[in-house]
Coordinates of C-alpha atoms and ligand atoms in Angstrom, one line a residue:
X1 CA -12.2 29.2 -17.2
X2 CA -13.0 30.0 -20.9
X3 CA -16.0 29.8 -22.1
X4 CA -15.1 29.8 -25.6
X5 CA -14.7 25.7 -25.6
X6 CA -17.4 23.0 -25.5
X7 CA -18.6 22.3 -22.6
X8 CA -17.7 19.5 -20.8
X9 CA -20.3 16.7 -20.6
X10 CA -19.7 14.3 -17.2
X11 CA -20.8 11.1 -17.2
X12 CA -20.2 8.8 -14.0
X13 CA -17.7 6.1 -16.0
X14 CA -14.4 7.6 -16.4
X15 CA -13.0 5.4 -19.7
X16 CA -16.7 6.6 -21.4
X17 CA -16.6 10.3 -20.4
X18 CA -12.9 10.4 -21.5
X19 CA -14.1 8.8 -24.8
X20 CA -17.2 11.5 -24.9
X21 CA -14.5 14.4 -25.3
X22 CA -15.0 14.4 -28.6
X23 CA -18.7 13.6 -29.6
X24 CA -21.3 13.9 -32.4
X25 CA -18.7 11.5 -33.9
X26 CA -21.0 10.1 -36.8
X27 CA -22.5 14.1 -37.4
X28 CA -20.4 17.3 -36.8
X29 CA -18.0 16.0 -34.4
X30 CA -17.7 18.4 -31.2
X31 CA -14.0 18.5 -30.0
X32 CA -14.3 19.1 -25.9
X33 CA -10.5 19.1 -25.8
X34 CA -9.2 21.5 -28.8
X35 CA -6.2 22.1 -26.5
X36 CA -3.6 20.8 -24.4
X37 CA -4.9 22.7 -21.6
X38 CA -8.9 21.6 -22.1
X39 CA -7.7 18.1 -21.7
X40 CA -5.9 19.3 -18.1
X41 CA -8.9 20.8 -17.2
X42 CA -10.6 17.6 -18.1
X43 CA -8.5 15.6 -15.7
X44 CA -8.7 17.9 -13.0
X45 CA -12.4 17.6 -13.0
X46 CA -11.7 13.5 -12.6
X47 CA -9.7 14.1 -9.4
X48 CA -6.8 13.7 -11.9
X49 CA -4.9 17.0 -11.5
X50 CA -1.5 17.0 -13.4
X51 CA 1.0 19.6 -13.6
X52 CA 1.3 20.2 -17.3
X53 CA 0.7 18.5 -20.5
X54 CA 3.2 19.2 -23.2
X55 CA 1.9 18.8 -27.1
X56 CA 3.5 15.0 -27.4
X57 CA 1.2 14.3 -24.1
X58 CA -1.7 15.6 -25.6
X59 CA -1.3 13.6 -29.3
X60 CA -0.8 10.4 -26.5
X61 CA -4.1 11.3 -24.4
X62 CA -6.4 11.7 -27.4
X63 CA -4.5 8.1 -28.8
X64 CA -5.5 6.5 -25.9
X65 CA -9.1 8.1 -26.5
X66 CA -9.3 7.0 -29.5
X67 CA -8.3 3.5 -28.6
X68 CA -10.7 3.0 -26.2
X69 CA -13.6 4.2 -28.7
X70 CA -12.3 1.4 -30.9
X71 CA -12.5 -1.4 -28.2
X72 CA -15.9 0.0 -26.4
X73 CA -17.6 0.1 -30.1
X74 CA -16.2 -3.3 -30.8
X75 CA -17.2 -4.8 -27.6
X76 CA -20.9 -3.1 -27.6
X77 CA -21.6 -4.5 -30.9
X78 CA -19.4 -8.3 -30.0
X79 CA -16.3 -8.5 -32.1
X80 CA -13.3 -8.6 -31.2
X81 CA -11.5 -5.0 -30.2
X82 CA -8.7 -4.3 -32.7
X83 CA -5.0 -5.8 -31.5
X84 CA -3.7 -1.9 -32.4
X85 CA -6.3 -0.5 -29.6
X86 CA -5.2 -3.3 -27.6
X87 CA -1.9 -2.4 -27.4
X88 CA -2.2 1.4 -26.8
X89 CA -4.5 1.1 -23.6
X90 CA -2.6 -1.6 -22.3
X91 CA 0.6 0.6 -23.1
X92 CA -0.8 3.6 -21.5
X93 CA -1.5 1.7 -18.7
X94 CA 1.6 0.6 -17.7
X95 CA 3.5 3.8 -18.5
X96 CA 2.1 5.5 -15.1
X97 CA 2.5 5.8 -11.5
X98 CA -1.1 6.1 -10.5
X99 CA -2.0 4.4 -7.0
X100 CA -5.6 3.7 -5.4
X101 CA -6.1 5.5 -2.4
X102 CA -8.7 4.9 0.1
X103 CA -10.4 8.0 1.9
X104 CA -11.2 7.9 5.6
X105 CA -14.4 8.4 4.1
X106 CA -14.6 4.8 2.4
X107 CA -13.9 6.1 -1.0
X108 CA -11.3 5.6 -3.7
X109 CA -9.6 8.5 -4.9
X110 CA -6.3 8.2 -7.1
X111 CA -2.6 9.7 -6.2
X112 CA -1.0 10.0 -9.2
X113 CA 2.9 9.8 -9.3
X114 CA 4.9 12.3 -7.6
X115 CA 5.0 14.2 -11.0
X116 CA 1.6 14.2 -11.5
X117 CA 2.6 13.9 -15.1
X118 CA -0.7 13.3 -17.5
X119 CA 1.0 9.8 -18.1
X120 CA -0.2 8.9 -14.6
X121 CA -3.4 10.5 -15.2
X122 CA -4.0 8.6 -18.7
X123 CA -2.9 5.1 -17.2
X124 CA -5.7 5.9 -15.1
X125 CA -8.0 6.0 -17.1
X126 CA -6.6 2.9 -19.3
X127 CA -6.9 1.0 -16.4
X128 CA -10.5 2.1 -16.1
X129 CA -11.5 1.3 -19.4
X130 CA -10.1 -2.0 -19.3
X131 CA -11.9 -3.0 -16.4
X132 CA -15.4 -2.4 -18.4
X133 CA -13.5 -4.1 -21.4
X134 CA -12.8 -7.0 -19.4
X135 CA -16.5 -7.2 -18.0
X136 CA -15.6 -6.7 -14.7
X137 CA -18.1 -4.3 -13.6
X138 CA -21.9 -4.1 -13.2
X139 CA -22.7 -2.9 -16.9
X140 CA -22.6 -3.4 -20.5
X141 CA -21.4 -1.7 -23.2
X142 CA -24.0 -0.4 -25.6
X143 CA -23.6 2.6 -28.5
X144 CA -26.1 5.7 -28.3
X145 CA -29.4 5.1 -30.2
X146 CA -28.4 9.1 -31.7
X147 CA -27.4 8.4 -35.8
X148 CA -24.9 11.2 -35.3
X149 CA -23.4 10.3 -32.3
X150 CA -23.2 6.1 -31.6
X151 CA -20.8 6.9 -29.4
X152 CA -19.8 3.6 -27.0
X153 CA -21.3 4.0 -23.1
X154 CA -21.8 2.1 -20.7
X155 CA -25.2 0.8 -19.0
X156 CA -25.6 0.8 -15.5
X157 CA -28.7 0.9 -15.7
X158 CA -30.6 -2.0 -13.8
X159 CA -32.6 -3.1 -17.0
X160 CA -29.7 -2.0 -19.0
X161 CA -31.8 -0.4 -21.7
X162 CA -30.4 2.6 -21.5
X163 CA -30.5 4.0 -25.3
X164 CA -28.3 7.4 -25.4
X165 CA -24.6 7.9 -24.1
X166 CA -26.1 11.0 -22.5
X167 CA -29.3 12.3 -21.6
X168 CA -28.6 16.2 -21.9
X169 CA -28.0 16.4 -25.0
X170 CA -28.3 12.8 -27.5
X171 CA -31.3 12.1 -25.3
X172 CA -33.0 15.7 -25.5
X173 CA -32.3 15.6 -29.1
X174 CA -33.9 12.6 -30.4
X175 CA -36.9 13.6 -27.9
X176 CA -37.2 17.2 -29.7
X177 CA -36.7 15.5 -32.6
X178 CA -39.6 13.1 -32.4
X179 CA -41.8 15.9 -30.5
X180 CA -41.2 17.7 -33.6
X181 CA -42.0 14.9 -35.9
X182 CA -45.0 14.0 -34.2
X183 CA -46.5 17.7 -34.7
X184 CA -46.2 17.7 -38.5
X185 CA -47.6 14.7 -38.6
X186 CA -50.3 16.2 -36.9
X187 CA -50.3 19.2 -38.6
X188 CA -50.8 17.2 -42.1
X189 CA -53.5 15.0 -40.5
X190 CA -55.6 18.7 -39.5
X191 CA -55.4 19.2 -43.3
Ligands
ZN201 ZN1 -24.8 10.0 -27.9

């Protein structure tokens, strides 16, 4: 694996993590998938292994990305997600052969299509992201409390007061930043 990329971060919601490929979205935006290949290691990380992912794929994957950031900001902040964003995850959905599985084990995995073609892998996550769209699960949508980032999550957490989208690094940084803060304005005070 190259280590010339941005690291992956890995959340536990899959529409969210998808969307958190490309963060510091309101700063210096950090592209986690530059390349075709990034976003298939991406997938395969998610129990989503595809084959290949040609160039027209790739421009449909980071569509449906940007899609559900649309919809997950409008919902976190209670308007209406745009009809445009709309259509593209429920397009996306539709256009692959993903099927739940259940494991011996009691958990759901996904089979994609017998192509494992990324289209089965991005209707996935479509599906995924329209289930937290829809309200359906335990959470709510919120955006990161990080200026540079207010990048859509969602809160599982029980008092759902979660504040950043994730804790290693929007969370870290607004805590150096205020650790940092706090000592010049100790530093002045000692003057
Ligand atoms: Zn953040």
């Amino acid at each position: 694996m190259s280590t010339e990329y941005p690291d992956f971060r890995l959340g536990n919601v899959l529409a969210t993590s998808f969307t958190g490929t490309l963060s510091e979205r309101c700063g210096n935006p950090i592209e986690r998938i530059p390349t075709a290949q990034r976003l298939v290691d991406w997938l395969a990380v998610y129990g989503l292994a595809v084959q290949m992912c040609t160039t027209t794929q790739f421009n449909r994957a980071r569509e449906l990305r940007e899609a559900i950031h649309a919809a997950a900001t409008a919902a976190a902040i209670g308007s209406a997600p745009p009809a445009s964003a709309i259509q593209v995850i429920n397009d996306c959905s539709a256009a692959g052969k993903a099927a739940a599985f259940l494991t011996h084990g009691g958990k759901r995995i996904w089979k994609l299509g017998s192509t494992s073609s990324v289209e089965d892998a991005l209707s996935v996550i479509a599906a995924d992201a329209i289930s937290i769209l829809a309200g359906e699960r335990d959470g709510k949508l919120a955006l990161c409390a990080s200026p540079s980032c207010q990048a859509a999550f969602f809160d599982t957490s029980q008092s759902r007061t979660r504040r950043w989208c994730d804790m290693g690094t929007c969370g870290n940084k607004e805590k150096k930043a205020r650790f940092v803060a706090k000592r010049r304005g100790k530093a002045r005070a000692g003057e």
